Coordinates of C-alpha atoms in Angstrom, one line a residue:
M1 CA 97.1 113.2 95.5
F2 CA 93.9 114.9 96.4
D3 CA 92.6 118.1 95.5
F4 CA 92.7 120.8 98.1
F5 CA 89.5 120.7 100.1
K6 CA 87.5 124.1 100.0
K7 CA 84.8 125.3 102.2
K8 CA 81.6 126.0 100.4
P9 CA 80.6 129.6 100.1
A10 CA 78.5 130.8 102.9
D11 CA 74.6 130.7 102.6
S12 CA 73.5 134.1 101.1
A13 CA 70.3 133.9 103.4
A14 CA 70.6 136.1 106.1
P15 CA 70.6 134.5 109.7
Q16 CA 67.6 134.4 111.9
P17 CA 67.7 137.0 114.5
T18 CA 67.4 134.5 117.4
P19 CA 69.5 135.3 120.6
A20 CA 72.8 133.5 120.7
A21 CA 72.9 130.4 123.1
P22 CA 76.1 129.6 124.9
A23 CA 77.7 126.6 123.4
P24 CA 77.8 123.6 125.4
A25 CA 80.9 123.1 127.3
V26 CA 82.7 126.4 126.8
A27 CA 86.3 126.1 126.2
P28 CA 89.1 128.9 125.9
A29 CA 89.4 130.5 122.4
A30 CA 92.5 128.7 121.5
A31 CA 91.2 125.1 122.6
P32 CA 91.1 122.4 119.9
V33 CA 87.9 121.9 118.1
E34 CA 86.4 118.4 117.8
A35 CA 85.9 118.1 114.2
R36 CA 82.9 116.1 113.3
P37 CA 82.9 116.8 109.5
V38 CA 79.7 117.3 107.8
T39 CA 79.0 116.7 104.0
A40 CA 79.0 120.1 103.2
A41 CA 82.5 120.9 105.0
V42 CA 84.4 120.0 101.7
E43 CA 83.7 120.2 97.9
S44 CA 83.4 117.2 95.8
A45 CA 86.8 115.7 95.3
P46 CA 88.2 112.3 94.2
Q47 CA 87.4 109.4 96.6
P48 CA 90.8 108.5 98.1
T49 CA 89.7 104.8 97.9
A50 CA 88.8 103.0 94.6
P51 CA 86.3 100.1 94.3
A52 CA 87.5 96.9 95.9
D53 CA 90.3 95.0 93.7
S54 CA 89.5 91.4 93.4
R55 CA 93.0 90.6 93.0
S56 CA 95.0 88.8 95.5
W57 CA 97.5 91.1 97.6
A58 CA 100.4 89.0 96.0
V59 CA 99.1 89.7 92.5
R60 CA 98.8 93.5 93.3
L61 CA 102.2 93.5 94.9
R62 CA 103.9 92.2 91.7
D63 CA 101.9 94.5 89.6
G64 CA 103.1 97.4 91.9
L65 CA 106.8 96.4 91.6
S66 CA 106.5 96.4 87.7
K67 CA 108.4 99.7 87.4
T68 CA 111.3 98.3 89.6
R69 CA 111.5 95.2 87.5
A70 CA 111.4 97.7 84.3
K71 CA 114.4 99.3 85.8
L72 CA 116.2 96.0 85.9
N73 CA 115.4 95.5 82.3
A74 CA 117.1 98.5 81.5
A75 CA 120.2 98.1 83.5
V76 CA 121.0 94.5 81.9
G77 CA 120.2 95.6 78.2
P78 CA 117.2 95.6 75.8
T79 CA 118.1 92.1 74.5
L80 CA 116.4 90.3 77.2
G81 CA 112.9 90.9 75.7
A82 CA 110.2 93.3 76.4
D83 CA 108.3 91.5 79.1
V84 CA 109.7 93.1 82.3
G85 CA 108.0 90.2 84.2
D86 CA 110.8 87.8 82.9
V87 CA 113.7 90.1 83.3
M88 CA 115.3 88.4 86.3
S89 CA 114.8 85.1 85.3
D90 CA 116.0 85.6 81.7
L91 CA 119.2 87.4 83.4
F92 CA 119.8 84.2 85.4
S93 CA 118.8 81.6 83.0
R94 CA 120.6 82.6 79.8
R95 CA 124.1 81.1 80.7
K96 CA 126.3 79.6 83.3
I97 CA 127.7 81.6 86.4
D98 CA 130.8 83.7 85.8
D99 CA 132.3 87.0 86.7
E100 CA 130.5 88.8 84.0
L101 CA 127.0 87.7 85.2
L102 CA 127.8 88.8 88.7
D103 CA 129.0 92.1 87.3
E104 CA 125.7 92.6 85.5
I105 CA 123.5 91.5 88.8
E106 CA 125.7 94.0 90.7
T107 CA 124.6 96.7 88.0
T108 CA 121.2 95.5 88.2
L109 CA 120.9 95.9 92.1
L110 CA 122.5 99.2 92.0
T111 CA 120.2 100.4 89.4
A112 CA 117.1 99.5 91.5
D113 CA 118.5 101.5 94.2
C114 CA 119.6 98.7 96.6
G115 CA 122.5 100.9 97.6
V116 CA 126.2 100.2 97.5
D117 CA 126.5 98.5 101.1
A118 CA 123.5 96.1 100.5
T119 CA 124.6 95.3 97.0
Q120 CA 128.2 94.6 97.9
Y121 CA 127.0 92.3 100.8
L122 CA 124.7 90.5 98.3
I123 CA 127.5 90.2 95.5
D124 CA 130.0 89.1 98.0
E125 CA 127.6 86.4 99.8
M126 CA 126.6 85.1 95.9
R127 CA 130.4 84.8 95.1
K128 CA 131.2 82.8 98.3
R129 CA 128.1 80.4 97.7
W130 CA 128.9 80.0 93.9
K131 CA 132.5 78.6 95.1
R132 CA 131.6 76.8 98.0
D133 CA 128.6 75.2 96.8
K134 CA 130.0 74.8 93.4
L135 CA 127.1 76.3 91.6
E136 CA 126.9 76.0 87.9
T137 CA 123.7 77.7 86.6
G138 CA 122.4 80.9 86.7
E139 CA 119.0 79.6 88.2
Q140 CA 120.7 78.4 91.0
L141 CA 122.4 81.6 91.5
K142 CA 119.1 83.4 91.5
G143 CA 117.8 81.0 94.3
V144 CA 120.7 82.2 96.2
L145 CA 119.8 85.8 95.7
M146 CA 116.5 85.5 96.5
E147 CA 117.5 83.7 99.7
L148 CA 119.9 86.3 100.7
L149 CA 117.5 89.2 99.9
E150 CA 115.1 87.7 102.1
G151 CA 117.4 87.0 105.0
L152 CA 118.2 90.5 104.7
L153 CA 114.8 92.1 104.8
A154 CA 113.3 89.4 107.2
P155 CA 114.5 91.4 110.5
L156 CA 112.4 94.3 109.1
Q157 CA 109.2 92.2 109.0
Q158 CA 107.8 93.1 112.5
P159 CA 104.0 93.7 112.7
L160 CA 102.6 96.9 114.5
D161 CA 101.5 96.1 118.2
I162 CA 98.4 98.0 118.8
H163 CA 97.2 95.7 121.8
T164 CA 99.6 96.6 124.6
H165 CA 98.3 100.4 125.6
K166 CA 95.1 102.1 125.7
P167 CA 95.2 104.3 124.0
T168 CA 97.8 103.1 121.7
I169 CA 99.6 106.6 120.8
I170 CA 101.1 106.4 117.1
M171 CA 102.6 109.6 115.7
L172 CA 103.2 110.0 112.2
A173 CA 106.1 112.0 110.6
G174 CA 107.2 112.6 107.1
V175 CA 107.9 115.2 104.4
N176 CA 105.1 116.8 102.5
G177 CA 104.0 114.6 99.7
S178 CA 105.3 111.4 101.1
G179 CA 101.5 110.3 101.6
K180 CA 101.3 110.7 105.4
T181 CA 97.9 112.0 105.7
T182 CA 96.4 109.3 103.3
S183 CA 98.3 106.8 105.3
I184 CA 96.7 107.9 108.2
G185 CA 93.3 107.4 106.7
K186 CA 94.2 103.8 105.4
L187 CA 95.5 102.9 108.9
A188 CA 92.3 104.2 110.7
K189 CA 90.1 102.1 108.3
R190 CA 92.3 99.2 108.9
F191 CA 92.3 99.5 112.7
Q192 CA 88.6 99.9 112.4
A193 CA 88.2 96.8 110.7
E194 CA 90.1 94.9 113.6
G195 CA 87.5 96.1 115.9
K196 CA 89.6 99.2 117.3
S197 CA 88.0 102.7 118.2
V198 CA 90.2 105.1 116.5
L199 CA 90.7 109.2 117.0
L200 CA 92.7 111.5 114.9
A201 CA 94.8 114.4 115.9
A202 CA 95.2 117.0 113.2
G203 CA 98.6 118.2 114.3
D204 CA 99.6 119.5 110.9
T205 CA 98.6 123.0 111.6
F206 CA 101.0 124.5 108.9
R207 CA 100.3 123.1 105.6
A208 CA 97.3 124.5 103.6
A209 CA 94.2 122.3 103.8
A210 CA 96.1 119.8 106.1
R211 CA 93.2 119.8 108.7
E212 CA 90.4 119.6 106.1
Q213 CA 92.0 116.8 104.4
L214 CA 92.2 114.9 107.7
Q215 CA 88.6 115.9 108.6
E216 CA 87.3 114.5 105.2
W217 CA 89.1 111.0 106.0
G218 CA 87.3 111.3 109.6
R219 CA 83.9 111.8 107.9
R220 CA 84.5 108.9 105.5
N221 CA 85.5 106.7 108.0
D222 CA 83.2 107.8 110.9
V223 CA 86.3 108.8 113.0
T224 CA 86.3 111.9 115.4
V225 CA 89.1 114.4 114.5
I226 CA 90.4 116.8 116.8
S227 CA 91.6 119.8 115.4
Q228 CA 92.7 123.4 115.8
D229 CA 92.6 126.5 113.6
G230 CA 96.3 127.2 113.5
G231 CA 98.1 127.5 116.7
D232 CA 100.5 124.9 118.5
P233 CA 100.4 121.2 117.0
A234 CA 101.6 119.9 120.3
A235 CA 98.5 121.4 122.1
V236 CA 96.4 119.5 119.6
V237 CA 97.9 116.3 120.0
F238 CA 97.9 116.7 123.8
D239 CA 94.0 117.4 123.8
A240 CA 93.5 114.4 121.5
I241 CA 95.2 111.9 123.9
N242 CA 93.3 113.5 126.8
A243 CA 89.9 113.2 124.8
A244 CA 91.0 109.6 123.8
R245 CA 91.4 108.7 127.5
A246 CA 88.3 109.9 128.6
R247 CA 86.3 108.3 125.8
G248 CA 88.1 104.9 126.1
I249 CA 89.4 105.2 122.7
D250 CA 91.8 102.2 121.6
I251 CA 94.0 104.0 119.1
V252 CA 95.2 107.7 118.7
L253 CA 97.0 108.6 115.2
A254 CA 98.7 111.8 115.5
D255 CA 99.6 113.8 112.3
T256 CA 102.3 116.1 112.2
A257 CA 103.3 118.9 110.0
G258 CA 105.5 117.7 107.1
R259 CA 109.1 119.2 107.1
L260 CA 112.4 118.8 105.3
P261 CA 115.2 117.1 107.2
T262 CA 117.4 120.1 106.4
Q263 CA 114.9 122.4 108.4
L264 CA 116.4 122.2 111.8
H265 CA 113.9 124.5 113.6
L266 CA 111.0 122.7 112.1
M267 CA 112.5 119.5 113.0
E268 CA 112.8 120.7 116.4
E269 CA 109.0 121.6 116.6
I270 CA 108.2 117.9 115.7
A271 CA 110.6 116.8 118.6
K272 CA 108.6 119.3 120.7
V273 CA 105.3 117.1 119.8
R274 CA 106.9 113.9 120.8
R275 CA 107.7 115.5 124.2
V276 CA 104.4 116.7 124.9
I277 CA 103.0 113.3 124.1
Q278 CA 105.2 112.2 126.8
K279 CA 103.6 114.5 129.3
A280 CA 100.1 113.5 128.4
D281 CA 101.2 109.8 128.6
P282 CA 104.7 109.1 130.1
S283 CA 104.6 105.6 128.1
G284 CA 103.9 107.2 124.8
P285 CA 104.2 107.6 122.2
H286 CA 104.0 103.9 121.6
E287 CA 104.9 104.0 117.9
V288 CA 106.7 106.7 115.9
L289 CA 106.0 105.9 112.1
L290 CA 108.0 107.6 109.5
V291 CA 106.2 107.7 106.0
L292 CA 108.8 107.3 103.2
D293 CA 107.9 107.9 99.5
S294 CA 109.9 105.3 97.8
N295 CA 110.0 107.4 94.7
I296 CA 113.0 109.2 96.6
G297 CA 115.2 106.2 96.4
Q298 CA 118.5 106.5 98.3
N299 CA 117.4 110.0 99.8
A300 CA 115.0 107.9 102.0
L301 CA 118.1 106.9 104.1
A302 CA 119.0 110.6 104.8
Q303 CA 115.3 111.4 105.6
L304 CA 115.3 108.3 108.1
A305 CA 118.6 109.4 109.7
A306 CA 117.3 112.9 110.4
F307 CA 113.7 112.0 111.7
D308 CA 115.4 109.2 113.8
K309 CA 117.7 111.8 115.5
A310 CA 114.7 114.0 116.1
V311 CA 112.0 111.9 117.1
G312 CA 113.4 108.2 117.6
V313 CA 111.8 106.6 114.5
T314 CA 110.1 102.9 115.6
G315 CA 108.7 102.0 112.3
L316 CA 108.5 102.8 108.7
V317 CA 105.6 103.0 106.1
V318 CA 107.0 102.8 102.6
T319 CA 104.6 104.5 100.1
K320 CA 103.9 104.5 96.4
L321 CA 106.1 101.5 95.3
D322 CA 103.7 101.2 92.3
G323 CA 105.0 104.5 91.0
T324 CA 108.8 104.1 91.4
A325 CA 111.6 102.0 89.8
K326 CA 113.4 102.2 93.0
G327 CA 112.0 99.4 95.2
G328 CA 115.4 98.1 96.2
V329 CA 115.6 101.0 98.6
L330 CA 114.1 98.7 101.2
A331 CA 117.4 96.6 100.8
A332 CA 119.4 99.6 101.4
I333 CA 117.4 100.5 104.6
A334 CA 117.9 96.9 105.9
R335 CA 121.6 97.3 105.5
T336 CA 122.3 101.0 106.7
N337 CA 119.5 101.6 109.5
P338 CA 117.3 98.8 110.0
K339 CA 114.0 99.9 111.1
P340 CA 110.8 97.7 111.0
I341 CA 108.8 98.3 108.0
R342 CA 105.3 98.1 109.3
F343 CA 103.5 98.6 106.2
I344 CA 104.0 99.1 102.3
G345 CA 101.8 100.8 99.7
V346 CA 101.4 100.1 96.1
G347 CA 98.1 101.9 95.2
E348 CA 95.3 104.1 96.4
R349 CA 92.9 101.5 97.7
I350 CA 92.4 101.1 101.3
D351 CA 93.7 97.4 100.9
D352 CA 96.7 98.4 99.0
M353 CA 98.5 99.3 102.0
Q354 CA 99.6 95.9 103.9
P355 CA 101.9 94.8 106.4
F356 CA 105.5 94.0 105.1
V357 CA 106.2 90.5 104.6
A358 CA 109.9 90.0 103.2
R359 CA 109.1 86.7 101.3
E360 CA 106.1 88.2 99.4
F361 CA 108.3 91.4 98.6
V362 CA 111.2 89.1 97.3
E363 CA 108.8 86.9 95.3
A364 CA 107.0 89.9 93.6
L365 CA 110.4 91.6 93.0
F366 CA 111.6 88.6 91.1
D367 CA 108.3 88.0 89.5
A368 CA 107.7 84.5 91.2
A369 CA 104.2 83.7 90.2
P370 CA 101.9 84.3 93.0
N371 CA 98.6 82.5 93.7
A372 CA 95.9 84.8 92.3

């Protein structure tokens, strides 16, 4: 998503032969470094945030889910027309309710990665309502499906609490490429806009340029980053918590190294970070956010299960919904491992990541016309 950040070549000018002065507050060599990035720290790179978008969130969410609606279009056949925004409406409006229509809806939901369990639940409930309420038209059945899907997702609509503890320690986990570091930057900006002070802990000491990337986010948001050149990520997070406590910081966002759920020894490393956080603050971490790339579809369920076992996931950030046709995976999560979805993302801008609201999501998925 971003170019690797590179340090600029050292100045060719010879250093002045002035005596070396002791640095203030001398720390052991392995101690983390408080990173206050300067403009020369990284080369010019694409800005992680585009200019402000004048469209409402509802419109951007609808546009962001267009690929999922396109997938639905492919599932029910090309005869429905080229406008993917009308796919679901066309599917339900073209005839009366019958078993064939329910079969097509089932195929559509599976193709959108709703998963077998959630799809079977929705189809069974629609069939019951069809018989019980004597429904006749596809439009009536569409209303039932929207109601059922919203009911399925509504328990996941739980806002993140950042007001109970000081500092509130939020640990973020996820595989490489999920959008974890970008999400940290967006969260930092969001919390600042809410009047909170933020400190970042660069706990991803394994990935190349991860520290520099987080430092750049810190520079752009004017947020202090506690980092270390290599070493133990748990130690970085430990010192960041102590620094936040000493400075009266409201929120600590702790990055961790991305790892695959199958890499058991690396999963143990992230579990160690959680244990060290508890040593620094017995009540922490106050939130363990797993960042999931929605492009992986059903594989998100395996990632969630593995990270939950290792670190006790308490909330989700689902990213890149604008780049995938697998937006139905939220229904699969709701049915198989219902963790709160704190935020969803549909773009690169800061305000393209917003708290999850079930009704907004369902209306956007079915192309209900939002208020622009």
